[in-house]
Short mmCIF file of C-alpha atoms in Angstrom, two decimals:
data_model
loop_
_atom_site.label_atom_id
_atom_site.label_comp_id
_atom_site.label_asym_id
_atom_site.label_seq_id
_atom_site.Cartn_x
_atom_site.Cartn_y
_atom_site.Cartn_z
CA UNK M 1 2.78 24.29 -0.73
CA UNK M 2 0.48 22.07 1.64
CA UNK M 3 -2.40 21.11 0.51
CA UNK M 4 -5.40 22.20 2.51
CA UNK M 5 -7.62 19.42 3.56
CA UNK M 6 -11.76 19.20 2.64
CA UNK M 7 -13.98 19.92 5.29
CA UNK M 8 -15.96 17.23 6.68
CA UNK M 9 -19.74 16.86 6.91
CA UNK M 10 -20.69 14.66 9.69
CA UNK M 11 -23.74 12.53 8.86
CA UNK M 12 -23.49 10.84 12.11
CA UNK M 13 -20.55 10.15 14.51
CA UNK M 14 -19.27 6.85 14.98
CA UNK M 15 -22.34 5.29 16.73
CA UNK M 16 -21.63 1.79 19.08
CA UNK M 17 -24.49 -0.88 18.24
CA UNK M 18 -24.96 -4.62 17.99
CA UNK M 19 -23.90 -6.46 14.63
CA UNK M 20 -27.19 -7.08 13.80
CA UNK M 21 -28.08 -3.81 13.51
CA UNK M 22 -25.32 -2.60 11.24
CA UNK M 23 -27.23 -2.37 7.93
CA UNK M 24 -30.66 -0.69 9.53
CA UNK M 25 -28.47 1.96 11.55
CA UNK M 26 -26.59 3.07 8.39
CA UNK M 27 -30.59 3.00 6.81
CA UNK M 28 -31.71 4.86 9.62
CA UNK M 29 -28.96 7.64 8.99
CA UNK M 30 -30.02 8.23 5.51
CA UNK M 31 -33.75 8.54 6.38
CA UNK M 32 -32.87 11.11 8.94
CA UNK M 33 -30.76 13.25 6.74
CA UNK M 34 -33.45 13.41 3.89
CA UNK M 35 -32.27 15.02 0.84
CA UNK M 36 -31.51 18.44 2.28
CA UNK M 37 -32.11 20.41 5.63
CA UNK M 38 -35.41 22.21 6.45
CA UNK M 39 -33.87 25.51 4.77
CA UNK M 40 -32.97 24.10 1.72
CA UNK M 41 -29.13 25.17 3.05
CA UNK M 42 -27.62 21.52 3.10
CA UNK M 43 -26.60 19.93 0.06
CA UNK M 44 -27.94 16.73 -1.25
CA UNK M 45 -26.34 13.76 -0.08
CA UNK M 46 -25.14 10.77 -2.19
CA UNK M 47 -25.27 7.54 -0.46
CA UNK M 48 -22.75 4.75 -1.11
CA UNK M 49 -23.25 3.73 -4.96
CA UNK M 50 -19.82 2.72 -5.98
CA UNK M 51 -18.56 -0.15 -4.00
CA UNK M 52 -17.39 -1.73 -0.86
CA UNK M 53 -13.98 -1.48 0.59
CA UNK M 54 -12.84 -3.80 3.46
CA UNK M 55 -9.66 -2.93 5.07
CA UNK M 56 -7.80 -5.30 7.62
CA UNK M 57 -5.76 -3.20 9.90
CA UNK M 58 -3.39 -5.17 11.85
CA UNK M 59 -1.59 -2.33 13.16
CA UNK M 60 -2.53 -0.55 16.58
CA UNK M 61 -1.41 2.80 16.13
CA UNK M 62 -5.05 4.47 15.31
CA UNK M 63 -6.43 2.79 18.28
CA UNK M 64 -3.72 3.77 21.13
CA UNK M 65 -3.66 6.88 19.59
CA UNK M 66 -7.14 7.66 20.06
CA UNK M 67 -7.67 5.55 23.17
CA UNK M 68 -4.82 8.09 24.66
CA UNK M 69 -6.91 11.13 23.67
CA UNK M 70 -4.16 12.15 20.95
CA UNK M 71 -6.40 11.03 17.85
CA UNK M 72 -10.48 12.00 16.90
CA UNK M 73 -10.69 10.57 13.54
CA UNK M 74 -12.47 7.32 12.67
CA UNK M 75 -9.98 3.94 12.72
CA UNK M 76 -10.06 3.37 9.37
CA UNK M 77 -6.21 1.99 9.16
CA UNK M 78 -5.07 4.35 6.79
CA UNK M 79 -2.31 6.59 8.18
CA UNK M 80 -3.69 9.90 6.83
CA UNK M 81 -2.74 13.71 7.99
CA UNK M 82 -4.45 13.96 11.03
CA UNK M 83 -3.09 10.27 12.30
CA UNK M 84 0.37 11.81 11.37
CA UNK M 85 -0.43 15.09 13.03
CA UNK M 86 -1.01 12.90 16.43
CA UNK M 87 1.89 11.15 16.02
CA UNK M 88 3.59 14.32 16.13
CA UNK M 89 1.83 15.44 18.80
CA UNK M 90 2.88 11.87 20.80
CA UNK M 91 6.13 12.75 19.50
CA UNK M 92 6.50 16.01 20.38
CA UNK M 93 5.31 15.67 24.01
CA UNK M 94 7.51 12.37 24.53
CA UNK M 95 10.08 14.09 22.79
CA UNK M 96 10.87 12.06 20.70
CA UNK M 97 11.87 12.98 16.88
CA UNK M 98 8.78 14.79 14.43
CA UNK M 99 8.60 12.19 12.25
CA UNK M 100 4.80 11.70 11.72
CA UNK M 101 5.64 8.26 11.47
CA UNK M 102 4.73 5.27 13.97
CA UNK M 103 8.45 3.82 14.43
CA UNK M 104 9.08 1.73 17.06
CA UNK M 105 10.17 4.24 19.68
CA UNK M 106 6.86 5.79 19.00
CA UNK M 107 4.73 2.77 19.61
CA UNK M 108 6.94 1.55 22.57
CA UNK M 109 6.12 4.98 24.64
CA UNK M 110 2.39 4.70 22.83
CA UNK M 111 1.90 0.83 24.36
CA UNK M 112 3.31 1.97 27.67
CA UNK M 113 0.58 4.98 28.04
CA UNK M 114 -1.99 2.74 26.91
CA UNK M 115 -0.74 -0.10 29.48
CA UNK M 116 -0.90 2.54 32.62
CA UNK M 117 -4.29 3.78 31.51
CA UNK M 118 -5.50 0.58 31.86
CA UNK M 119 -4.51 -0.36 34.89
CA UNK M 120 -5.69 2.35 36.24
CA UNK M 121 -9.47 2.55 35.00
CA UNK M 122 -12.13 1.89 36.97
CA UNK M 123 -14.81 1.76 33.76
CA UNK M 124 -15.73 -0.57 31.23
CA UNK M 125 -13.22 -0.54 29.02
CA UNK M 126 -15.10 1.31 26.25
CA UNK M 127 -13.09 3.03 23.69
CA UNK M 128 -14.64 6.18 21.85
CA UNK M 129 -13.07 5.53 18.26
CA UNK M 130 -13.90 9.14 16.92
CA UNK M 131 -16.10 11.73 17.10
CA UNK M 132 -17.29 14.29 15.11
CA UNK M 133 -14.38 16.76 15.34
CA UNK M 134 -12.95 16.79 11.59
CA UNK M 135 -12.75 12.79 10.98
CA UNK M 136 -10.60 12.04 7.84
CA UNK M 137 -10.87 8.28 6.57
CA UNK M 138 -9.53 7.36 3.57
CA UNK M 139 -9.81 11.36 2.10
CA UNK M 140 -8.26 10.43 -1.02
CA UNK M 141 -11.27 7.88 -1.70
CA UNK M 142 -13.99 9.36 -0.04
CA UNK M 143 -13.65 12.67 -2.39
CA UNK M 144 -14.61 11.21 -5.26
CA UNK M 145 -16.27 7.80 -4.79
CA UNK M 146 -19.35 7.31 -2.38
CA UNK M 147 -18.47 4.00 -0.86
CA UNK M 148 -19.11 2.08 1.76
CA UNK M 149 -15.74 1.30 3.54
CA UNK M 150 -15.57 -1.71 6.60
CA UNK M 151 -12.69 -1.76 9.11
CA UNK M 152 -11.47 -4.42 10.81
CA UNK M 153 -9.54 -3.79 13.15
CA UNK M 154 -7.96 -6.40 15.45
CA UNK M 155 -7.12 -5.52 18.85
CA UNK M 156 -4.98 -7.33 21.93
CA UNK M 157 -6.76 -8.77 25.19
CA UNK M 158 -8.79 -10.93 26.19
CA UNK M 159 -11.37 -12.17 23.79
CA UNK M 160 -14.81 -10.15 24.34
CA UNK M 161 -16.31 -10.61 21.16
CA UNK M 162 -16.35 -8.01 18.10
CA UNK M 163 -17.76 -4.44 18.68
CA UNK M 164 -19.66 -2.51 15.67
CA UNK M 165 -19.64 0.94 15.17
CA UNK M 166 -21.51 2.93 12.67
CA UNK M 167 -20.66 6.32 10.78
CA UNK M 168 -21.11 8.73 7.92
CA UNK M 169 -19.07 11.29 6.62
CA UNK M 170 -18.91 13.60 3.20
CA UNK M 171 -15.93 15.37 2.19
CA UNK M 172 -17.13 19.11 1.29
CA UNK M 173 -15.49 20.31 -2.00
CA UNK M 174 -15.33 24.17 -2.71
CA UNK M 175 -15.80 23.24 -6.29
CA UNK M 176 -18.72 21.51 -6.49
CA UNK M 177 -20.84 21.88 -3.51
CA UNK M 178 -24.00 20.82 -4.64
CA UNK M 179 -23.60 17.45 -3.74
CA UNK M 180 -21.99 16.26 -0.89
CA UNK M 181 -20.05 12.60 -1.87
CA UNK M 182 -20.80 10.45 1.55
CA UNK M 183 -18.92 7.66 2.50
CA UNK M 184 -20.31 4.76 5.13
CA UNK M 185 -18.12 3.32 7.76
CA UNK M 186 -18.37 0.32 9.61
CA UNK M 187 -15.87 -0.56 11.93
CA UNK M 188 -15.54 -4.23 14.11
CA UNK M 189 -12.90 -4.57 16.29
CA UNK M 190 -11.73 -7.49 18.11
CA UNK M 191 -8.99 -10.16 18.98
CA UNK M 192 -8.07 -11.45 15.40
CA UNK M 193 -9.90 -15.02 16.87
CA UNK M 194 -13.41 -13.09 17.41
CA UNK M 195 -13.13 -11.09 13.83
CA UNK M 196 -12.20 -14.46 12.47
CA UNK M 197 -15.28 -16.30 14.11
CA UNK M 198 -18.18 -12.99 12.60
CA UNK M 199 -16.12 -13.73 9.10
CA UNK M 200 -18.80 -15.47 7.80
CA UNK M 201 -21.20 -12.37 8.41
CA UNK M 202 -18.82 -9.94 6.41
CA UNK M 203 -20.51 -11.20 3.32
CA UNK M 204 -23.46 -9.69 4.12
CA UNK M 205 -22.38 -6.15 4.52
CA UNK M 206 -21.36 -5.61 1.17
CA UNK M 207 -23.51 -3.71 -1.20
CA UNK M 208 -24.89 -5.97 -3.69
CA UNK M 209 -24.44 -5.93 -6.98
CA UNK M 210 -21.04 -3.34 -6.37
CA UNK M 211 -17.05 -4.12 -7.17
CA UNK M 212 -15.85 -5.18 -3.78
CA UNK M 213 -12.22 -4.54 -3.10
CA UNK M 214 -10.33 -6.14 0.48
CA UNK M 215 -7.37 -4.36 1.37
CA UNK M 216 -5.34 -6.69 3.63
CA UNK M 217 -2.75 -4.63 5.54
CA UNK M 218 -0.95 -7.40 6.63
CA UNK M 219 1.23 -10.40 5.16
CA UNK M 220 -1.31 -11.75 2.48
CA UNK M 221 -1.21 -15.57 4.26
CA UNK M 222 -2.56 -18.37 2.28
CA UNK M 223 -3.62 -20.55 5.62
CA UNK M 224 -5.38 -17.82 7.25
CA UNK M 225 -9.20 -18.55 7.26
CA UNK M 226 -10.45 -14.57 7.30
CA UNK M 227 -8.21 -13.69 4.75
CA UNK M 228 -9.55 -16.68 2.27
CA UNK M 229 -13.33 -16.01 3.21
CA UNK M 230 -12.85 -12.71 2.18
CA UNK M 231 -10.78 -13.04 -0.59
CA UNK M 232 -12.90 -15.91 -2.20
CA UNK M 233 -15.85 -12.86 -2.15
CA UNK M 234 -13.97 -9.41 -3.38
CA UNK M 235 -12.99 -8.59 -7.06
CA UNK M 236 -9.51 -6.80 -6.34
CA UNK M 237 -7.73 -8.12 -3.34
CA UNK M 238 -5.06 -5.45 -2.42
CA UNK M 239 -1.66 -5.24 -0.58
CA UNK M 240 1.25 -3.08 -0.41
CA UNK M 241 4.69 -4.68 -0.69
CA UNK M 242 6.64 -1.86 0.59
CA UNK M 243 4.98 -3.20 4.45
CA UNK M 244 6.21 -6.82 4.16
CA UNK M 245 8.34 -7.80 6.90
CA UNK M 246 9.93 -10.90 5.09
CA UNK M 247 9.89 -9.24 1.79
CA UNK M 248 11.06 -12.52 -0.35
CA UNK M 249 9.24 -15.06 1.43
CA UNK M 250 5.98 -12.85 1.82
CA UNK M 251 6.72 -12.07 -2.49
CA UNK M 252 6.34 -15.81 -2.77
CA UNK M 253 3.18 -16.00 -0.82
CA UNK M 254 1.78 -13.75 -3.11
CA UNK M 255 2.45 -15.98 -6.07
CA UNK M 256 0.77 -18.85 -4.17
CA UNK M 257 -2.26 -17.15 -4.20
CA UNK M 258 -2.10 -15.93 -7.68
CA UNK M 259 -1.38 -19.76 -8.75
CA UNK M 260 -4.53 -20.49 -6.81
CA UNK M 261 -6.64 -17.88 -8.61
CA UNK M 262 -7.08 -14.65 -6.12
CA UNK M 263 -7.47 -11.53 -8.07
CA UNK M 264 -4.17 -9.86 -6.66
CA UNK M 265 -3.15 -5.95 -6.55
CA UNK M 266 0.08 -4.72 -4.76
CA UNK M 267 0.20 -1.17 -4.72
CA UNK M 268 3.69 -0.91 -4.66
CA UNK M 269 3.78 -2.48 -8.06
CA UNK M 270 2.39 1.04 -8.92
CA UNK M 271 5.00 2.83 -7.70
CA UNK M 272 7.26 1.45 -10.50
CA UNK M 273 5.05 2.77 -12.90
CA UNK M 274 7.04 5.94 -14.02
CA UNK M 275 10.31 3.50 -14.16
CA UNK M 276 8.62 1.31 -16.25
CA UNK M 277 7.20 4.07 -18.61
CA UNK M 278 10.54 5.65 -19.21
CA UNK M 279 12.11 2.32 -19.32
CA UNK M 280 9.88 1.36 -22.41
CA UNK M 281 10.26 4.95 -23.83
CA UNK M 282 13.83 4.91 -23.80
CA UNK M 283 13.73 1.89 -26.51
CA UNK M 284 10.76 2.98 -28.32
CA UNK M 285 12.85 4.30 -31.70
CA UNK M 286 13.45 1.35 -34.06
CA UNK M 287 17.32 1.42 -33.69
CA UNK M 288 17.40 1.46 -29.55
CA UNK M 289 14.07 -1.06 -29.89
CA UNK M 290 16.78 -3.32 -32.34
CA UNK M 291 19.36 -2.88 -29.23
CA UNK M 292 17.22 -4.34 -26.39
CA UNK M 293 18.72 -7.73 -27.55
CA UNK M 294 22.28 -6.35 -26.54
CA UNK M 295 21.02 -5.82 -22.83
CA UNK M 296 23.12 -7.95 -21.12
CA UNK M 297 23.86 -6.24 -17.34
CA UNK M 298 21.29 -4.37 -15.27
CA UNK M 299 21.99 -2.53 -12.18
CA UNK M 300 19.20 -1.70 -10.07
CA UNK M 301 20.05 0.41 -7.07
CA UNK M 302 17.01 0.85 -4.18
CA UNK M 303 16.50 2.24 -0.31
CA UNK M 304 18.39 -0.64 1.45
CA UNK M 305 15.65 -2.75 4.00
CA UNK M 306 13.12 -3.78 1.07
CA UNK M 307 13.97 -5.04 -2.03
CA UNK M 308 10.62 -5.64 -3.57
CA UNK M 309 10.50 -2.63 -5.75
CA UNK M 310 13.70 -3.81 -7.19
CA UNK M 311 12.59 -7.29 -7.57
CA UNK M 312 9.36 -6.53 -9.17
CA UNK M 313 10.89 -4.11 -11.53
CA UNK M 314 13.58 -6.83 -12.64
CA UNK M 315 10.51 -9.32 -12.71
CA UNK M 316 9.06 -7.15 -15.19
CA UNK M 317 12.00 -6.59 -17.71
CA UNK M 318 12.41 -10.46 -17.43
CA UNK M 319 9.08 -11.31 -18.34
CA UNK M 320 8.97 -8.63 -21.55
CA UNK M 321 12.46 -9.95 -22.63
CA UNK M 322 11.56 -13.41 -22.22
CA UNK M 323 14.97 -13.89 -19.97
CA UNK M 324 14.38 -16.85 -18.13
CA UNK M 325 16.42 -16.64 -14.04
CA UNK M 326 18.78 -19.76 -13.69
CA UNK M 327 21.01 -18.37 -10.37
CA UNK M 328 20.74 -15.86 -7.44
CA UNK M 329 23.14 -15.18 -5.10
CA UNK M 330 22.79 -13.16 -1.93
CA UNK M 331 25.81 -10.66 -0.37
CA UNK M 332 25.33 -9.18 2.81
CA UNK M 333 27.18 -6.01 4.58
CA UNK M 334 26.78 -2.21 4.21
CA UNK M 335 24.88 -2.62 1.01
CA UNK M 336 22.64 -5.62 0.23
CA UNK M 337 23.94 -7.24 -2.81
CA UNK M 338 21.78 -9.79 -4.97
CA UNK M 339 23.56 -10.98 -8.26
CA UNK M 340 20.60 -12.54 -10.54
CA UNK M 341 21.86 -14.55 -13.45
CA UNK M 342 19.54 -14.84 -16.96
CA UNK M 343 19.69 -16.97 -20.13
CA UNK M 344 18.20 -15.57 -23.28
CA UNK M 345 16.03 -17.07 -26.14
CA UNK M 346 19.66 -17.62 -27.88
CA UNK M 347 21.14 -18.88 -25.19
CA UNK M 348 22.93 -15.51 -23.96
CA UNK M 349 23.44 -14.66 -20.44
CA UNK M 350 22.56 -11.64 -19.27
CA UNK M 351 23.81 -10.35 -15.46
CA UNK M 352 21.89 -8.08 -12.77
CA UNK M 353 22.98 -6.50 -9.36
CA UNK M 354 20.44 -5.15 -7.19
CA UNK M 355 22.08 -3.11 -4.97
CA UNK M 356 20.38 -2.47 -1.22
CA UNK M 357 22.18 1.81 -0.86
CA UNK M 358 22.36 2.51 2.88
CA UNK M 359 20.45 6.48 2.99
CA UNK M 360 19.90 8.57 5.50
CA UNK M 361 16.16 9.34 5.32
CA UNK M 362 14.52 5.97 4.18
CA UNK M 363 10.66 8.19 3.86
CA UNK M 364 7.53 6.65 3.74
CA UNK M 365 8.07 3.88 1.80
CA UNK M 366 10.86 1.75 2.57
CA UNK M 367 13.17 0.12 -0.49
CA UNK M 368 11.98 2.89 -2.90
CA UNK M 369 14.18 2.56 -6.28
CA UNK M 370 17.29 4.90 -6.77
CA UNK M 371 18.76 4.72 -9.88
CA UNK M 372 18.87 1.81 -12.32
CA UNK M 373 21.22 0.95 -15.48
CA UNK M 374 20.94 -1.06 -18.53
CA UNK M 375 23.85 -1.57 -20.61
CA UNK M 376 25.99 -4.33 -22.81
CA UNK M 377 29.32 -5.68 -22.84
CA UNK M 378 29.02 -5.12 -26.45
CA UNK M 379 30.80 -1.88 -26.37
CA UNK M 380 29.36 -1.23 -30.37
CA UNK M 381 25.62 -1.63 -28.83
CA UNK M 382 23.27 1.66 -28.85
CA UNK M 383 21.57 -0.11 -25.58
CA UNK M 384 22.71 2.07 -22.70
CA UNK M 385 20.36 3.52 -20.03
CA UNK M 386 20.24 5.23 -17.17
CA UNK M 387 17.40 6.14 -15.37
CA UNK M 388 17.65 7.58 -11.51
CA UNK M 389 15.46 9.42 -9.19
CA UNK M 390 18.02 12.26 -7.76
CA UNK M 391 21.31 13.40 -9.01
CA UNK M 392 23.06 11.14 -6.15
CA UNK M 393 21.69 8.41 -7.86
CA UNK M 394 22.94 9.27 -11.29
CA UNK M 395 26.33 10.06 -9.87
CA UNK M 396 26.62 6.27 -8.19
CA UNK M 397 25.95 5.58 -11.97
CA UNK M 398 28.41 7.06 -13.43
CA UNK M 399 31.15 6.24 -10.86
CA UNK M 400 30.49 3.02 -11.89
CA UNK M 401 30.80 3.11 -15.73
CA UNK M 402 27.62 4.32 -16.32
CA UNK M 403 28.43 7.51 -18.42
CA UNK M 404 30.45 5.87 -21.01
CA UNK M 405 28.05 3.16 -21.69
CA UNK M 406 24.39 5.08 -21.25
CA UNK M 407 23.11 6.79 -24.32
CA UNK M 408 20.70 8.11 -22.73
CA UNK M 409 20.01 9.98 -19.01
CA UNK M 410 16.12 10.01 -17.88
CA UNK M 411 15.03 11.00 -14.27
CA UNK M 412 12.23 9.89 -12.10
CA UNK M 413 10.83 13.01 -10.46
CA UNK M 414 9.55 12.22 -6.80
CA UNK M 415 5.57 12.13 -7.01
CA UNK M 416 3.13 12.56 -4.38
CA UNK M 417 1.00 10.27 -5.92
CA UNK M 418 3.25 7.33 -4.17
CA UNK M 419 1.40 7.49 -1.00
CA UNK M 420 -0.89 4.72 -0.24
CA UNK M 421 -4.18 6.72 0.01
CA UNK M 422 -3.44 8.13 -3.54
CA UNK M 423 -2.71 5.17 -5.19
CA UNK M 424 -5.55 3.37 -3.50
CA UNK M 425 -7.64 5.49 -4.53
CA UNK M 426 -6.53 4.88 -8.38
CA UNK M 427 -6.60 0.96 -7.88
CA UNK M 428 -10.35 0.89 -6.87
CA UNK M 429 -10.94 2.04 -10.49
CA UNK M 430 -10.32 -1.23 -11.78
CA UNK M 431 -10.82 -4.65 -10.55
CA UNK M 432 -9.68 -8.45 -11.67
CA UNK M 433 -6.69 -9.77 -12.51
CA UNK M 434 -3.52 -7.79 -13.96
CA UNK M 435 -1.87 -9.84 -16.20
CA UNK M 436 1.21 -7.88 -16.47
CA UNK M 437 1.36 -7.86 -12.82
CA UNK M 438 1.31 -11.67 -12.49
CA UNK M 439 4.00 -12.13 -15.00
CA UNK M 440 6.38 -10.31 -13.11
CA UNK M 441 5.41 -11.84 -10.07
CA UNK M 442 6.37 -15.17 -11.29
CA UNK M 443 9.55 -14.16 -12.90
CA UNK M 444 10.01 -12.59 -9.31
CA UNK M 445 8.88 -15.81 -7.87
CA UNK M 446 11.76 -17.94 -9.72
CA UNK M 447 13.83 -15.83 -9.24
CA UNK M 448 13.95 -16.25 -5.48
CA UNK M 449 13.08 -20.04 -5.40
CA UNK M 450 17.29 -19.93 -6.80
CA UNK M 451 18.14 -18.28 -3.73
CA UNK M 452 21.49 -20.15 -2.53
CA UNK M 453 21.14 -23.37 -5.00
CA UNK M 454 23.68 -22.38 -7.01
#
């Protein structure tokens, strides 16, 4: 059953001013709301009181979308229902297939729109980037955290500076009405050299005093001056894997920046959360705990085109069994084959396989794991476990030797709470570093640094 989506209270419509009149617009907002309407019918308001979330948006899809007249929401970056709902639309009318998703074909006939409108306009340019007709930003945040949230959003073209728009919108909830939970929006846009040139006024947009959290849609890169400035100021600085383009080499930019101290999250880190959980469970009586020493092959099958799920879920057994990486080989054809070699504490060798499965409906996150298999050569050892996320997985398993050596069968059920928004939404509860995170990162890290030298 969908999910119905909350009403939204506009506080003001995205509003074009200068940049330095950000902070007394957004003021000027609150003063003219008050606390609640002249007939006491409007619910107080809470401003934003939690913390600050700044989200670079490299990708154009909110912008062409709107700028085509197929999109009224705020361009917040965050591919939510009603951006999906205009893809559709795009799709639909182009026909192209429903996916909801901004594939390539999409943003080819979306750039080619956008490229005709502008050759044919006679105004300024000026791009309304929402209105007031039911805006959705970030829902999954703005429901329960009053935040302040700034976009940047880089755009091509010629370099005219960085436009600022102002906003203010609260999520109505039927179950507690009394208080409507507002979220402010600031969005700049620009070429990435004008938003890189106002980085040093970003600072000053934050709410003092508050967590501060920078989600960097794009490739985390160590030499980029925006992304330090603003990663040198925020508590959490978050990405999400499942997006990297060079998933190995952009895995081992991330552990440059942990090695240089940035306070890293990676959201699809969280995904793995349920495999890890049923991994540890599956060992948690004292016999099977006494077996984890017998572990010496691990399969790990994932949605082929991004193996960083599979990486960072090896990463992590690695770095709780102490197996230290000493070879990786590479095998490329219908499925993408990596063959990771291990040495123990006692000097035994342990082998993995992660296996890149061709499927046939990749989703929304790309390289999602499959199915994954622990077992020993020792055939006496109570060690063997599998662990999938749909019977096809299990059955790949077991075709391979999996039912006579796994003791024991878990599966993964498929949660909702995978999606971006939703698990965004968890990781601004926390900030700092994540230890466990980091560990597996730099098993992950060594791990590829062996790519092809052995």
């Amino acid at each position: 059953m969908t999910s119905q989506a909350p009403t939204i209270f506009s506080l003001q419509a995205p509003k074009d001013i200068s940049l330095t009149e950000i902070e007394a617009e957004l003021n000027q907002i609150w003063q003219s709301y008050g606390i609640a309407g002249d007939d006491g019918a409007l619910p107080a308001a809470t401003r934003a009181t939690t913390f600050t979330l700044v989200v670079y948006e490299p990708e154009e899809t909110q912008y062409l979308l709107a700028t085509l007249g197929f999109y009224n929401g705020p361009i917040d970056g965050i591919l939510g229902p009603q951006t999906q709902a205009a893809l559709r639309e795009v799709q639909r009318k182009f026909e192209l297939p429903e996916t909801g998703n901004a594939n390539p074909e999409t943003l080819a006939v979306l750039r080619e729109q956008f490229a005709k409108g502008q050759r044919g306009s006679a105004g300024d340019g000026a791009v309304s980037y929402a209105d007031t007709a039911s805006p959705r930003i970030a829902d999954e945040i703005a429901i329960r955290n009053p935040c302040r949230i700034i976009a940047l959003f880089p755009i091509a073209g010629e370099d005219e500076g960085v436009k600022a728009q102002v906003s203010a919108y609260c999520p109505i909830q039927k179950q507690s009405s009394s208080t409507l939970i507002c979220c402010e929006y600031i969005t700049l846009s620009g070429t990435a050299s004008a938003l890189e040139r106002i980085g040093g006024m970003i600072p000053a947009l934050l709410i003092g005093g508050l967590p501060k959290f920078l989600w960097w849609k794009a490739t985390p890169d160590p030499n980029n001056s925006l992304f330090k400035k603003l990663a040198a100021i925020c508590n959490n600085v978050i990405v999400d894997s499942c997006n990297f383009n060079e998933p190995e080499s952009d895995l081992l930019s991330l552990q440059e920046l942990v090695e240089t101290g940035v306070p890293l999250a990676d959201l699809n880190w969280r995904r793995l959360s349920a495999w890890q959980e049923l991994t540890a469970q599956a060992y948690d009586s004292p016999n099977r705990c006494a077996a984890l020493k017998e572990i010496d092959r691990v399969n790990i099958d994932y949605e082929k085109g991004n193996p960083t799920q599979a990486l960072l879920f090896l990463g992590w057994l690695a770095s709780r069994l102490q197996w230290m990486p000493v070879s990786y080989q590479k095998e490329s054809g219908d499925y993408e084959i990596g063959k990771i070699r291990f040495v123990t504490n006692d000097q035994k060798q342990v082998e993995a396989e992660l296996a890149g499965v061709p499927v046939a409906d990749v989703g929304e996150v790309v390289g999602d794991l499959i199915a994954l298999r622990l077992s020993s050569t020792n055939p006496k050892a109570d060690c063997g476990t599998v662990i999938c996320s749909e019977t096809g997985g299990c059955m790949r398993m077991e075709t391979h030797g999996g039912a006579q050596s796994a003791g024991l069968f878990q599966q993964v059920s498929s949660l909702s709470e995978q999606k971006a928004e939703a698990l965004l939404s968890q990781q601004v509860q926390r900030w700092g570093h994540e230890s466990l995170f980091e560990d597996s990162l730099g098993v992950t890290a060594k791990v590829l640094n062996l790519a092809g030298k052995n």
